[in-house]
Short mmCIF file of C-alpha atoms in Angstrom, two decimals:
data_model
loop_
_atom_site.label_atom_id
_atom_site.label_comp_id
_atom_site.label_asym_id
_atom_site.label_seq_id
_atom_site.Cartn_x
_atom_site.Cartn_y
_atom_site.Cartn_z
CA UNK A 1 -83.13 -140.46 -12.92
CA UNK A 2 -79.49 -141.75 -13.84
CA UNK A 3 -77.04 -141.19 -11.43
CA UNK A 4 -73.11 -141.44 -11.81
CA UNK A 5 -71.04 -140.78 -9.03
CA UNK A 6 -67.41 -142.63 -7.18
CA UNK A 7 -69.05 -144.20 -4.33
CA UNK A 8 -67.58 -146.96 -1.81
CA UNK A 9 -69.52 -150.17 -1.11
CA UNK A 10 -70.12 -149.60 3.21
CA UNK A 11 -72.75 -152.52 3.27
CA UNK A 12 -73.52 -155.90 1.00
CA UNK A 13 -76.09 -157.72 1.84
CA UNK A 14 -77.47 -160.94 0.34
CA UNK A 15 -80.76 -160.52 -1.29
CA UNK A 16 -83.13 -163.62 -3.05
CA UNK A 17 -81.02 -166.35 -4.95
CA UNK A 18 -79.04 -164.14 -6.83
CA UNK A 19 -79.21 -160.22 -6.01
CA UNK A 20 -77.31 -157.92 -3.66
CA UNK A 21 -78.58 -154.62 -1.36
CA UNK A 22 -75.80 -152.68 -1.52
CA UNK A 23 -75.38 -148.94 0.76
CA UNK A 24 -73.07 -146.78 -1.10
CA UNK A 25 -71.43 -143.72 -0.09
CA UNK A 26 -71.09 -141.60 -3.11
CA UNK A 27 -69.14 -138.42 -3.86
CA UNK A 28 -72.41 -136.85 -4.93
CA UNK A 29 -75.22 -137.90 -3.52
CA UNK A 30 -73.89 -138.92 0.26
CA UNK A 31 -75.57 -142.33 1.44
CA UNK A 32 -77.59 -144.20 -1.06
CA UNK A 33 -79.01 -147.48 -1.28
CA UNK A 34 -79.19 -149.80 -4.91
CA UNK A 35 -80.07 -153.10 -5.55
CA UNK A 36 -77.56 -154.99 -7.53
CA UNK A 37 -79.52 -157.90 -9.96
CA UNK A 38 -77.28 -160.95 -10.08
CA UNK A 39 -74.34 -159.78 -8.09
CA UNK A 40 -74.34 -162.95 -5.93
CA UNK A 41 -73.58 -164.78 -9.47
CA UNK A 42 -69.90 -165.20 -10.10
CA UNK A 43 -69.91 -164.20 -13.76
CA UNK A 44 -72.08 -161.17 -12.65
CA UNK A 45 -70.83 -158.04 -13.85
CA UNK A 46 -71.45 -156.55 -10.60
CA UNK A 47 -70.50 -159.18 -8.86
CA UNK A 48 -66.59 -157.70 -7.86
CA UNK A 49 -68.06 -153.88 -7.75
CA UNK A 50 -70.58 -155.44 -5.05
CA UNK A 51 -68.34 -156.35 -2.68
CA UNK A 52 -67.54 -154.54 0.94
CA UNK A 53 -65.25 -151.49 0.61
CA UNK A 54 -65.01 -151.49 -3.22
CA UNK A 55 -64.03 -147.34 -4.32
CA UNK A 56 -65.31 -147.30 -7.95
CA UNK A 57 -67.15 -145.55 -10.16
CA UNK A 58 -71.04 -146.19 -10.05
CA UNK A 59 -74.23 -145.94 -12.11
CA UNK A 60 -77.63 -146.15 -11.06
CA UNK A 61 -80.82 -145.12 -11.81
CA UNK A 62 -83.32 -143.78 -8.25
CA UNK A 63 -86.48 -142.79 -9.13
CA UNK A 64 -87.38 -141.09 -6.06
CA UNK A 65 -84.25 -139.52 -3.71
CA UNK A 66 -84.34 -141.66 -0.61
CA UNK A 67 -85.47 -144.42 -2.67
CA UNK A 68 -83.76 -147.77 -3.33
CA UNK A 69 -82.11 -147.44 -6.86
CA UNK A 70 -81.07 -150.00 -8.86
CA UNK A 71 -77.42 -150.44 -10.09
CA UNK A 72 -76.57 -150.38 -13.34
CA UNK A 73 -72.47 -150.36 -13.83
CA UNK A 74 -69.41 -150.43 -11.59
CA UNK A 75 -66.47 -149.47 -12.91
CA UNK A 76 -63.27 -150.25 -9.91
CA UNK A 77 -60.74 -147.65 -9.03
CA UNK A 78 -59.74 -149.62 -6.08
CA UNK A 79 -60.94 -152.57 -5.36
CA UNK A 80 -59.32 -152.79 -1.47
CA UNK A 81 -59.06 -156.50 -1.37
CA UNK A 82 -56.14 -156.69 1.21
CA UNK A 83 -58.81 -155.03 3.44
CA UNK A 84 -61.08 -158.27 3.06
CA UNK A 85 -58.35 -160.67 3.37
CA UNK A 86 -56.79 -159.35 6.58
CA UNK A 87 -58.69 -160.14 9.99
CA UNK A 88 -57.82 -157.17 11.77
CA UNK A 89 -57.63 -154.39 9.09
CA UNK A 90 -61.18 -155.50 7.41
CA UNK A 91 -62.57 -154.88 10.91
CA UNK A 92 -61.34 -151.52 11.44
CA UNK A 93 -62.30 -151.14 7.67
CA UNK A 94 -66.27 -152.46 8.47
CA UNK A 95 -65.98 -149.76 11.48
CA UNK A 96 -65.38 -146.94 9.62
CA UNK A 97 -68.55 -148.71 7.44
CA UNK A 98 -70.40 -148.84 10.09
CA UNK A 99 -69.99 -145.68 11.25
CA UNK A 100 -71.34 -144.12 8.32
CA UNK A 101 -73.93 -146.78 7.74
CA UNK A 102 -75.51 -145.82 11.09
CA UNK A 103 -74.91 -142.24 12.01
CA UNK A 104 -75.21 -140.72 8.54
CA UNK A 105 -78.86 -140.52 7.23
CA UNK A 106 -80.00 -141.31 3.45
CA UNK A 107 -78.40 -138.80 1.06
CA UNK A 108 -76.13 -136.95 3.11
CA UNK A 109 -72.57 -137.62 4.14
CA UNK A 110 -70.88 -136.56 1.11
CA UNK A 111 -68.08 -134.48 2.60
CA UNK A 112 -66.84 -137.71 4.32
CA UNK A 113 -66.51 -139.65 0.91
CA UNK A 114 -63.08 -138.53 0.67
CA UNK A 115 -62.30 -138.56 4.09
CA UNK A 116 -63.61 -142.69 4.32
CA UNK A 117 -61.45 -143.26 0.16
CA UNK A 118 -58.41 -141.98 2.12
CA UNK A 119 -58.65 -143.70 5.38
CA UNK A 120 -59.31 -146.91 3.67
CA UNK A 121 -56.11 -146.67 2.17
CA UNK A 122 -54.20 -145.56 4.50
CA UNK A 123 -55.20 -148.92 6.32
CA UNK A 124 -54.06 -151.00 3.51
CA UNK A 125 -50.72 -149.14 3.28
CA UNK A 126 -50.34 -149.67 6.61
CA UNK A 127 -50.92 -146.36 8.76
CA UNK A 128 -51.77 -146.94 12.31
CA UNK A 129 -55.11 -148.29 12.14
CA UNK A 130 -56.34 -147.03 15.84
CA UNK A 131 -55.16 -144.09 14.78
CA UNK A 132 -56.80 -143.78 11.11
CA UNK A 133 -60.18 -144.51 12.93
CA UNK A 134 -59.83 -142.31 15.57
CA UNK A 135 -59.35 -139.50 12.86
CA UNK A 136 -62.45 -140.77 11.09
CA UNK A 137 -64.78 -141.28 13.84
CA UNK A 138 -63.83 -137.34 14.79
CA UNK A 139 -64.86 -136.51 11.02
CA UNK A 140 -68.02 -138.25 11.50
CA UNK A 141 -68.55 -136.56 14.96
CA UNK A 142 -67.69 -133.55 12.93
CA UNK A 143 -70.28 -134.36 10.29
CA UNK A 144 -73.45 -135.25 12.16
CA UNK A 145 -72.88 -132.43 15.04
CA UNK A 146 -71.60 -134.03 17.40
CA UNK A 147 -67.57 -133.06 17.67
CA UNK A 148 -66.23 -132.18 20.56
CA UNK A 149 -65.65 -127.88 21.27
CA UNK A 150 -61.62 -128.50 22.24
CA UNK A 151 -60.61 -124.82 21.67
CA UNK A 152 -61.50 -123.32 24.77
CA UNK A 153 -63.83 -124.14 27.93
CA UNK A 154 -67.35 -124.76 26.95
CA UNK A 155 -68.27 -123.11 30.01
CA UNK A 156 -66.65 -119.83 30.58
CA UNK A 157 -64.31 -119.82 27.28
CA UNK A 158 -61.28 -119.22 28.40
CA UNK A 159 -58.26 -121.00 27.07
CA UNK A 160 -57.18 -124.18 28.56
CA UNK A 161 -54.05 -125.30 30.48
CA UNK A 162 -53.01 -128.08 28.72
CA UNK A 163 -51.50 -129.62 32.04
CA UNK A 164 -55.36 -129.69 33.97
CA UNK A 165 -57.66 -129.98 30.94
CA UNK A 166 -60.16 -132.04 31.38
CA UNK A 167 -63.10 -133.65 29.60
CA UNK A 168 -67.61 -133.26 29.56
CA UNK A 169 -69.30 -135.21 27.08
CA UNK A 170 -72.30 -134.19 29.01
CA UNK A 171 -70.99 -130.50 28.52
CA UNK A 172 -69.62 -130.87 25.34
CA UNK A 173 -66.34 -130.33 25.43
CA UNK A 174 -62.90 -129.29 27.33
CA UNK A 175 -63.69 -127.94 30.45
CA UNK A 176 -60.79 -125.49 32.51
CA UNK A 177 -60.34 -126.32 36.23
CA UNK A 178 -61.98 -123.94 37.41
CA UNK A 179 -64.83 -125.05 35.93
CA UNK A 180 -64.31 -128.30 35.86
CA UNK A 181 -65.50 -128.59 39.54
CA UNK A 182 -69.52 -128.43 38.47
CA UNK A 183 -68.95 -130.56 35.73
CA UNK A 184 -70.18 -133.73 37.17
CA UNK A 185 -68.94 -136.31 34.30
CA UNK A 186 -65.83 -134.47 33.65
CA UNK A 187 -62.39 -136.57 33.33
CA UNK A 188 -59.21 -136.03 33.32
CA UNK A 189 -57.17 -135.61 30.30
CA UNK A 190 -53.63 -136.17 29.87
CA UNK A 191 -51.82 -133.47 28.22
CA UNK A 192 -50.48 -135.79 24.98
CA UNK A 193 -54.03 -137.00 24.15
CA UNK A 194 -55.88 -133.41 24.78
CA UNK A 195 -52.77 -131.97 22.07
CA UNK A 196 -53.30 -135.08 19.50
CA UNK A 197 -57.24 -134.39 20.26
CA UNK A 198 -56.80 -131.06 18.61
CA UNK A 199 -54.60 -131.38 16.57
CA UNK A 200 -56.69 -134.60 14.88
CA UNK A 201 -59.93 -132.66 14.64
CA UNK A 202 -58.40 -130.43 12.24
CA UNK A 203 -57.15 -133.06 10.17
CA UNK A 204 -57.36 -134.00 6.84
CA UNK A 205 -57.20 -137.93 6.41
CA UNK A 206 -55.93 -137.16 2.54
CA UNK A 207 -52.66 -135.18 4.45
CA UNK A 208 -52.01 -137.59 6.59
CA UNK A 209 -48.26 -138.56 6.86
CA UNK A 210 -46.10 -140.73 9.29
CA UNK A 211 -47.77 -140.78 13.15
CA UNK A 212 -46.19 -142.21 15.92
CA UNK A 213 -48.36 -142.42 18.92
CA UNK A 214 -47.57 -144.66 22.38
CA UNK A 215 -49.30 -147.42 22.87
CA UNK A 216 -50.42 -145.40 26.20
CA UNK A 217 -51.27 -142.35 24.45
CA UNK A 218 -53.63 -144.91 22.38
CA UNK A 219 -55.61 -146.31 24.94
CA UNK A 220 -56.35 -143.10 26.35
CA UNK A 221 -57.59 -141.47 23.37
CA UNK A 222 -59.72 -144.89 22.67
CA UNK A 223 -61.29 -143.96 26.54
CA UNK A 224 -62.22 -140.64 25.50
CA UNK A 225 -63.60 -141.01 22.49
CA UNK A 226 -65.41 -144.35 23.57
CA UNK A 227 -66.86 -142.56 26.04
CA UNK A 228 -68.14 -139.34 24.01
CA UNK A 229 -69.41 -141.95 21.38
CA UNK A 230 -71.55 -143.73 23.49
CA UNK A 231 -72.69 -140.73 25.27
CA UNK A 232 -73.96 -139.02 22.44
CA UNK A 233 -74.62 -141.78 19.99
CA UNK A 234 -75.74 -144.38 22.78
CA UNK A 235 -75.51 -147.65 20.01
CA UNK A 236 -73.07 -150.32 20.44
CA UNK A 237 -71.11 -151.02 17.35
CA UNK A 238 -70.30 -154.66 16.53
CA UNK A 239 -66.99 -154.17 14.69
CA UNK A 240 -65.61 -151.87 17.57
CA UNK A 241 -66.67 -155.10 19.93
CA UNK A 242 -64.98 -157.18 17.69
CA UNK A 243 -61.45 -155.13 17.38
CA UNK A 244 -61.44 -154.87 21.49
CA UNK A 245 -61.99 -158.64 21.37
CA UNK A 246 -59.05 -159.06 19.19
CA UNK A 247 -56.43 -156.94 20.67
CA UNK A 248 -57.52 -157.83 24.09
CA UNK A 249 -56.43 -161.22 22.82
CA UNK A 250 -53.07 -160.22 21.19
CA UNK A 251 -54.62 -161.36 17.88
#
């Protein structure tokens, strides 16, 4: 069957002497994966719709859904080049990728299409990049069932004093002092990050305007959600390595 969707390139992979494997995340079929003939050529076609991060416009043919397709035409709507040029930005720009690549399965994901079009260009127009992937990794969380509960206490529901919240990944979300004592991996939370918490999980990356957030604030909302991703997800992901490296090194 011939499929035609806007799709963004999250993986490119060199196949044979002249082909690509490309993932796509399309606006109508979530995750796919299509083989690109001749895109390593540089008079292919497909050779500038092939590369990493590319928003365009996409046709393939799949015979069978969760099959490898076969990629017909790309037509670019943005091709996001500053993305590949800039250290720093392309790797927050592969971790959003990544993200998707490995906690969304084969034809689902679509709701985040527009979330991952919007946060990739808020990166190249120069939004906070911590903060654009902290948004997205909650809209993943979000998307594969694992978001935090941040409304009330998962344990007895009541509401939560901002000033002693505190946080279970084991529990699942905000816990209230009270019950915070026989929650044995619960931390702290300060009372900036637990407001910017909520107030991020309801978030629309396509709304999102000017943020100014302390470099302190930052580093704890990094902890938390660090934490809650490897808790629940339990995979390292080589792009987050590779920011930490980087800023850990002023680069």
């Amino acid at each position: 069957m011939l499929y035609k969707s806007e799709a963004i390139v999250i993986r490119s992979l060199d196949y044979g002497e002249g082909h690509k494997i490309l993932l796509l995340l399309t606006a109508e079929s979530g995750k796919v994966s299509v083989m690109a003939r001749g895109a390593k050529k540089p008079r292919s076609r497909l050779a500038a719709a092939a590369q990493m991060f590319t928003h365009g416009e996409y046709t393939y043919y799949q015979q069978n859904a969760g099959k490898m397709g076969t990629l017909n035409h790309g037509e670019i709507i943005d091709a996001h080049q500053p993305l590949r040029e800039h250290l720093l930005l392309g790797a927050y720009a592969a971790y959003l990728a990544e993200l998707v690549d490995r906690l969304v399965a084969d034809q689902e994901g679509r709701a985040l299409f527009p979330q991952l079009a919007a946060a990739l260009e808020a990166l190249e127009r120069g939004k906070d990049a911590a903060i654009v992937a902290h948004l997205f990794e909650l809209r993943v969380l979000e998307e594969t069932g694992y978001a935090p509960m941040l409304d009330a206490c998962v344990q007895c529901r009541r509401d939560i004093d901002v000033e002693r919240a505190a946080i279970s990944a084991g529990a699942g979300g905000v816990v209230c002092a009270d019950c915070r004592k026989s929650v044995q991996d619960a931390i702290a939370v300060g009372a900036k990050p637990f407001k910017l918490l909520r107030l991020f999980q309801r978030t629309d990356l396509r709304r999102l305007g000017n943020v100014s957030v302390s470099e302190e604030t930052k580093r704890e909302l990094a902890r938390i959600l660090d934490l809650w991703i490897r808790h629940h997800i339990g995979i390292p992901f080589k792009s987050r390595h590779f920011i930490e490296q980087m800023e850990k090194h002023g680069l």
